[in-house]
Coordinates of C-alpha atoms and ligand atoms in Angstrom, one line a residue:
M1 CA 265.2 132.0 269.8
W2 CA 265.7 128.5 268.6
A3 CA 266.5 126.0 271.4
D4 CA 268.1 122.7 270.7
P5 CA 265.4 120.2 271.4
R6 CA 268.1 117.7 272.5
D7 CA 268.9 119.8 275.5
K8 CA 265.4 119.2 277.0
G9 CA 265.1 115.7 275.6
G10 CA 262.0 117.0 273.7
M11 CA 260.7 116.3 270.2
P12 CA 261.7 118.5 267.3
P13 CA 259.0 120.3 265.4
I14 CA 257.3 118.5 262.5
L15 CA 256.4 121.0 259.9
P16 CA 254.6 120.5 256.6
L17 CA 257.1 120.8 253.7
D18 CA 256.5 124.3 252.3
D19 CA 258.5 127.6 251.7
Q20 CA 258.3 128.6 255.3
S21 CA 259.5 125.4 256.8
I22 CA 262.2 125.1 254.1
A23 CA 263.5 128.6 255.1
I24 CA 263.8 127.3 258.8
A25 CA 265.4 124.1 257.6
V26 CA 268.0 126.0 255.6
D27 CA 269.0 128.0 258.7
H28 CA 269.5 124.8 260.7
I29 CA 271.6 123.1 257.9
R30 CA 273.8 126.2 257.5
A31 CA 274.3 126.2 261.3
G32 CA 275.6 122.6 261.1
R33 CA 272.4 121.0 262.5
L34 CA 270.6 118.0 261.1
V35 CA 267.2 118.1 259.4
A36 CA 265.0 115.1 258.4
F37 CA 263.4 115.6 255.0
P38 CA 261.2 113.6 252.7
T39 CA 262.2 112.2 249.3
E40 CA 260.2 110.0 247.0
T41 CA 262.1 106.9 248.3
V42 CA 262.4 107.3 252.1
Y43 CA 263.0 110.1 254.6
G44 CA 266.6 111.3 254.8
L45 CA 268.7 112.4 257.7
G46 CA 270.2 115.5 256.2
G47 CA 273.4 117.4 257.1
D48 CA 275.7 119.9 255.2
A49 CA 278.0 117.5 253.3
T50 CA 280.7 120.2 253.3
N51 CA 280.7 120.4 257.1
G52 CA 282.7 117.5 258.5
E53 CA 281.2 117.9 262.0
A54 CA 277.6 117.9 260.6
V55 CA 278.5 114.7 258.7
A56 CA 280.0 113.2 261.9
A57 CA 276.7 114.1 263.7
I58 CA 274.8 112.0 261.1
F59 CA 276.9 108.9 261.9
E60 CA 276.5 109.6 265.6
A61 CA 272.7 109.9 265.3
K62 CA 272.5 106.6 263.3
G63 CA 274.6 104.9 265.9
R64 CA 276.4 102.9 263.3
P65 CA 279.7 101.3 264.5
R66 CA 281.3 102.0 261.1
F67 CA 281.8 104.8 258.7
N68 CA 280.0 103.8 255.5
P69 CA 280.0 106.3 252.6
L70 CA 276.8 108.4 252.5
I71 CA 274.7 109.6 249.5
V72 CA 275.2 113.3 248.6
H73 CA 272.0 114.9 247.5
V74 CA 271.8 117.7 244.9
P75 CA 269.0 119.8 243.4
D76 CA 270.2 119.9 239.8
M77 CA 272.9 118.8 237.3
I78 CA 275.1 121.9 237.9
A79 CA 275.4 121.0 241.5
A80 CA 276.0 117.4 240.7
R81 CA 278.9 118.2 238.4
G82 CA 280.4 120.3 241.2
V83 CA 280.5 117.2 243.4
G84 CA 281.5 114.4 241.0
K85 CA 283.0 113.7 237.6
F86 CA 280.4 112.6 235.1
D87 CA 281.6 110.9 232.0
K88 CA 279.4 110.4 228.9
R89 CA 277.7 107.3 230.2
A90 CA 277.0 108.9 233.6
E91 CA 275.7 112.0 232.0
E92 CA 273.3 109.9 229.9
L93 CA 272.0 108.0 232.9
A94 CA 271.5 111.2 234.8
S95 CA 269.6 112.9 232.0
R96 CA 267.3 109.8 231.7
F97 CA 266.7 108.9 235.3
W98 CA 267.2 112.2 237.2
P99 CA 265.4 113.5 239.1
G100 CA 264.5 110.0 240.4
P101 CA 265.4 107.1 242.7
L102 CA 268.8 106.4 241.2
T103 CA 272.1 107.0 242.9
L104 CA 275.3 107.2 240.8
V105 CA 278.7 106.5 242.2
V106 CA 281.3 108.5 240.3
K107 CA 284.8 109.9 240.9
R108 CA 284.9 112.8 243.4
M109 CA 285.7 116.3 242.2
V110 CA 288.9 117.4 243.9
D111 CA 287.5 120.8 244.9
S112 CA 284.0 119.8 245.7
G113 CA 284.2 120.9 249.3
V114 CA 282.4 117.7 250.3
S115 CA 283.9 116.3 253.6
E116 CA 286.0 113.2 253.2
L117 CA 284.0 111.7 255.9
A118 CA 280.8 111.8 253.7
S119 CA 282.5 109.4 251.2
A120 CA 284.4 107.6 254.0
G121 CA 287.8 108.5 252.5
L122 CA 287.0 107.0 249.1
D123 CA 287.9 108.8 245.9
T124 CA 284.4 108.2 244.7
V125 CA 281.1 109.8 245.8
A126 CA 277.5 108.7 245.6
I127 CA 275.2 111.4 244.2
R128 CA 271.4 111.5 243.9
M129 CA 268.9 114.1 242.7
P130 CA 265.5 113.2 244.3
A131 CA 262.3 113.3 242.3
L132 CA 260.2 114.9 245.1
R133 CA 259.9 118.5 244.1
G134 CA 259.9 119.9 247.6
A135 CA 263.1 118.0 248.4
R136 CA 264.8 119.7 245.4
T137 CA 263.5 123.1 246.5
F138 CA 265.0 122.5 249.9
L139 CA 268.4 121.4 248.3
A140 CA 268.4 124.4 246.0
E141 CA 267.7 126.8 248.9
V142 CA 270.4 125.3 251.0
G143 CA 272.8 125.8 248.2
R144 CA 275.2 123.1 249.5
P145 CA 275.2 119.4 248.8
L146 CA 273.4 117.5 251.6
A147 CA 274.7 114.1 252.9
A148 CA 271.6 112.1 253.8
P149 CA 271.3 108.5 254.7
S150 CA 267.9 107.0 255.5
A151 CA 266.6 108.6 258.7
N152 CA 266.6 105.5 260.9
R153 CA 268.9 104.2 263.5
S154 CA 271.4 101.6 262.4
G155 CA 269.8 98.2 261.9
K156 CA 266.2 99.5 261.7
V157 CA 264.0 99.8 258.7
S158 CA 264.0 103.0 256.7
P159 CA 261.3 105.5 257.6
T160 CA 258.6 106.4 255.0
T161 CA 256.6 108.9 257.2
A162 CA 257.6 111.9 259.4
Q163 CA 256.2 110.1 262.4
H164 CA 258.5 107.1 261.8
V165 CA 261.4 109.6 261.9
A166 CA 260.2 111.2 265.1
Q167 CA 260.1 107.8 266.8
E168 CA 263.6 106.8 265.8
L169 CA 265.6 110.0 265.5
G170 CA 263.5 112.7 267.1
D171 CA 266.2 113.6 269.6
A172 CA 268.9 114.0 266.9
V173 CA 267.3 116.4 264.5
A174 CA 266.5 120.1 264.8
L175 CA 263.4 119.7 262.5
I176 CA 261.4 117.2 260.6
L177 CA 260.0 118.3 257.3
D178 CA 256.7 116.4 256.6
G179 CA 256.0 115.6 253.0
G180 CA 253.5 112.8 253.8
P181 CA 254.2 109.1 253.0
C182 CA 257.0 108.4 250.5
K183 CA 255.7 107.2 247.2
V184 CA 258.4 104.8 246.3
G185 CA 259.0 103.5 249.8
V186 CA 262.3 101.7 249.1
E187 CA 265.7 103.3 248.8
S188 CA 267.3 104.4 245.5
T189 CA 269.1 102.0 243.3
V190 CA 272.9 102.5 243.7
L191 CA 274.9 102.1 240.5
D192 CA 278.7 102.4 240.5
M193 CA 279.8 104.1 237.4
S194 CA 283.3 105.0 238.6
G195 CA 285.1 102.0 237.0
E196 CA 285.3 100.4 233.6
T197 CA 282.1 98.4 234.0
P198 CA 278.9 99.5 235.7
V199 CA 278.2 97.6 238.9
L200 CA 274.9 97.5 240.8
L201 CA 275.7 98.1 244.5
R202 CA 272.1 98.2 245.8
P203 CA 268.8 97.3 244.1
G204 CA 266.1 100.0 244.7
G205 CA 263.6 102.3 243.1
V206 CA 264.9 102.1 239.5
P207 CA 264.8 98.5 238.1
L208 CA 268.0 96.9 236.9
E209 CA 266.5 96.1 233.6
E210 CA 265.8 99.8 232.9
L211 CA 269.4 100.7 233.6
E212 CA 270.6 97.8 231.4
E213 CA 268.4 99.0 228.6
A214 CA 269.6 102.6 228.9
L215 CA 273.2 101.5 228.9
G216 CA 272.7 98.9 226.2
R217 CA 274.6 96.3 228.2
K218 CA 274.4 93.8 231.1
I219 CA 275.2 95.3 234.5
E220 CA 277.2 93.3 237.0
V221 CA 275.7 92.8 240.4
A222 CA 277.9 93.3 243.5
G223 CA 278.1 90.3 245.7
A224 CA 276.5 87.9 243.2
D225 CA 280.0 87.0 241.9
T226 CA 283.0 86.8 244.2
A227 CA 285.2 88.6 241.6
I228 CA 283.2 91.9 242.2
A229 CA 283.5 93.8 245.4
S230 CA 280.4 94.2 247.4
P231 CA 279.6 97.7 248.9
G232 CA 280.9 96.4 252.2
M233 CA 284.2 95.6 250.6
L234 CA 284.3 98.9 248.8
E235 CA 283.9 100.7 252.1
S236 CA 287.2 99.3 253.4
H237 CA 289.1 100.3 250.3
Y238 CA 290.7 103.3 251.7
A239 CA 293.7 102.7 254.0
P240 CA 296.8 104.8 254.3
A241 CA 299.9 103.4 252.4
L242 CA 302.1 103.9 255.4
P243 CA 302.0 101.4 258.2
L244 CA 299.8 102.4 261.1
R245 CA 299.7 101.5 264.8
M246 CA 297.2 102.4 267.4
D247 CA 297.2 103.2 271.1
A248 CA 300.5 105.1 270.8
R249 CA 301.7 107.5 273.5
E250 CA 304.6 108.9 271.5
A251 CA 306.2 108.7 268.0
K252 CA 309.2 106.4 267.4
A253 CA 311.9 107.5 264.9
G254 CA 310.3 108.3 261.6
E255 CA 306.8 108.1 262.8
A256 CA 304.1 110.8 262.6
L257 CA 302.0 111.1 265.7
L258 CA 298.3 111.6 265.2
G259 CA 297.0 113.0 268.4
F260 CA 293.8 113.0 270.3
G261 CA 293.3 115.3 273.3
P262 CA 295.4 118.0 274.8
V263 CA 299.0 116.9 273.9
S264 CA 301.9 118.9 272.7
N265 CA 303.9 116.2 270.8
A266 CA 301.4 115.4 268.0
T267 CA 302.2 115.9 264.3
L268 CA 298.5 116.5 263.7
N269 CA 295.7 116.4 266.2
L270 CA 292.3 114.9 265.5
S271 CA 290.8 117.0 268.4
E272 CA 292.8 118.9 271.0
T273 CA 289.7 119.1 273.2
G274 CA 289.1 115.4 272.9
N275 CA 285.9 115.9 271.0
L276 CA 284.9 112.7 269.0
R277 CA 282.7 114.6 266.5
E278 CA 285.6 116.9 265.6
A279 CA 288.0 113.8 265.5
A280 CA 285.6 112.0 263.1
A281 CA 285.4 115.1 260.9
N282 CA 289.2 115.3 260.7
L283 CA 290.0 111.6 260.4
F284 CA 290.2 110.9 256.7
A285 CA 291.8 114.2 255.7
M286 CA 294.5 113.9 258.4
L287 CA 295.3 110.3 257.5
R288 CA 295.7 111.4 253.9
D289 CA 297.9 114.4 254.8
L290 CA 300.2 112.1 256.9
D291 CA 300.2 109.5 254.2
S292 CA 301.6 112.0 251.7
S293 CA 304.3 113.3 254.1
D294 CA 307.9 112.2 254.6
F295 CA 307.2 110.1 257.6
T296 CA 307.6 106.3 257.4
A297 CA 304.7 105.3 259.6
I298 CA 301.7 106.7 261.5
A299 CA 301.2 106.2 265.2
V300 CA 297.7 107.1 266.5
M301 CA 297.0 108.0 270.1
P302 CA 294.3 106.1 272.0
I303 CA 290.7 107.0 271.1
P304 CA 287.9 106.1 273.6
E305 CA 285.8 103.2 272.4
N306 CA 282.4 104.9 272.8
G307 CA 280.0 106.8 270.6
L308 CA 281.8 107.9 267.4
G309 CA 285.0 106.5 268.9
R310 CA 283.9 103.0 267.9
A311 CA 283.6 103.9 264.2
I312 CA 287.0 105.8 264.4
N313 CA 288.7 102.8 266.0
D314 CA 287.0 100.4 263.5
R315 CA 288.6 102.4 260.6
L316 CA 291.9 102.6 262.3
R317 CA 292.0 98.9 263.2
R318 CA 291.4 98.0 259.5
A319 CA 294.1 100.4 258.5
A320 CA 296.5 98.9 261.1
A321 CA 295.7 95.3 260.1
P322 CA 298.4 93.4 258.2
R323 CA 297.9 93.7 254.4
G324 CA 298.3 90.9 251.9
Ligands
TXA401 O1 266.8 106.5 248.7 C1 267.9 106.8 249.2 O2 268.9 106.6 248.5 C2 268.0 107.4 250.6 C3 267.2 108.7 250.5 C4 267.3 109.5 251.8 O3 267.8 109.5 249.5 N1 269.3 107.6 251.0 C5 270.1 106.5 251.4 O4 271.4 106.9 251.7 O5 269.7 105.4 251.4 P1 272.4 105.9 252.4 O6 273.5 106.9 252.7 O7 271.8 105.2 253.6 O8 272.9 104.9 251.3 C6 274.2 104.7 251.1 C7 274.4 103.6 250.1 C8 275.1 102.5 250.8 O9 274.7 101.2 250.2 C9 276.6 102.8 250.5 O10 277.4 101.7 250.6 C10 276.5 103.3 249.1 O11 275.3 104.0 249.1 N2 277.6 104.3 248.8 C11 277.6 105.5 249.1 N3 278.8 106.1 248.7 C12 279.4 105.1 248.0 C13 280.7 105.1 247.3 N4 281.5 106.1 247.2 N5 281.0 103.9 246.8 C14 280.2 102.8 246.9 N6 279.0 102.8 247.5 C15 278.6 103.9 248.1
MG402 MG1 269.7 103.0 255.2

């Protein structure tokens, strides 16, 4: 029987990427566990993008104090179209550069099943089809889109070997698939195709010039011009339209109460058992539900400021901040 290596503080198995190890990895992913896997760019920390708690576990493992949107990985174009809306330009870029080190940000498909946490509550989603064949085999066998940031702790460099992953995140993953050193060695280029004009959000494996040539136009670069939102600014885009206050014990007249822990007076409860992973998984969907309700404001009960609670509170604080 499989034992969770984290229980013993031990190291997860590192297995060469082949049909056998992929079959084991698929079982882990379907059970909501995390698996590190190689791509041509860097190693990814993969979890089922349709399972909010698996996505929350990714943020927990990375130790990031914020929910930034993650890249959703797919094996083929059919899967990609199930996750995001591809207009003609996006289809053309995909057919030219996929599989490969390009990530396209497009509008989310409404029924994609991808957890709102994976795209941090945005109405867009970042999608990538990796070039490494074994990675695509793994994705095809899983049969679900995989959320996968680089498999390093927050603030550390991205891993390009299985050993790097083991050193950084060994205690957080059930298995490390070893595909040898990554050929590209830098992350994918992130191109936002969700608006009128294409915007480069992150330089990476595909050069900007090649994208400009394919599109037949100049591409704006985020951050180079103050008029264009940087990825960091995009992250904070989503906030409920209703006013929000934190550290509430009860609702005032007209307010919805978003609960945490065993309480009976909550309109919705992020986690009745006080589980931060469950709360993170529910956060964006519940804010959205309350936002489209008849209430006039949202009051949120206190969330402890540790582990995933930091990222939850970060998002709530920004939603509660006065708006201009
Ligand atoms: O090479 C790679 O892309 C690696 C391998 C594992 O595939 N993955 C990776 O994922 O670097 P991640 O999640 O660490 O990269 C996320 C990047 C961030 O810059 C984030 O801001 C941007 O993609 N991003 C994701 N979703 C977005 C969205 N909806 N809108 C704007 N930017 C988004
Ligand atoms: Mg990274």
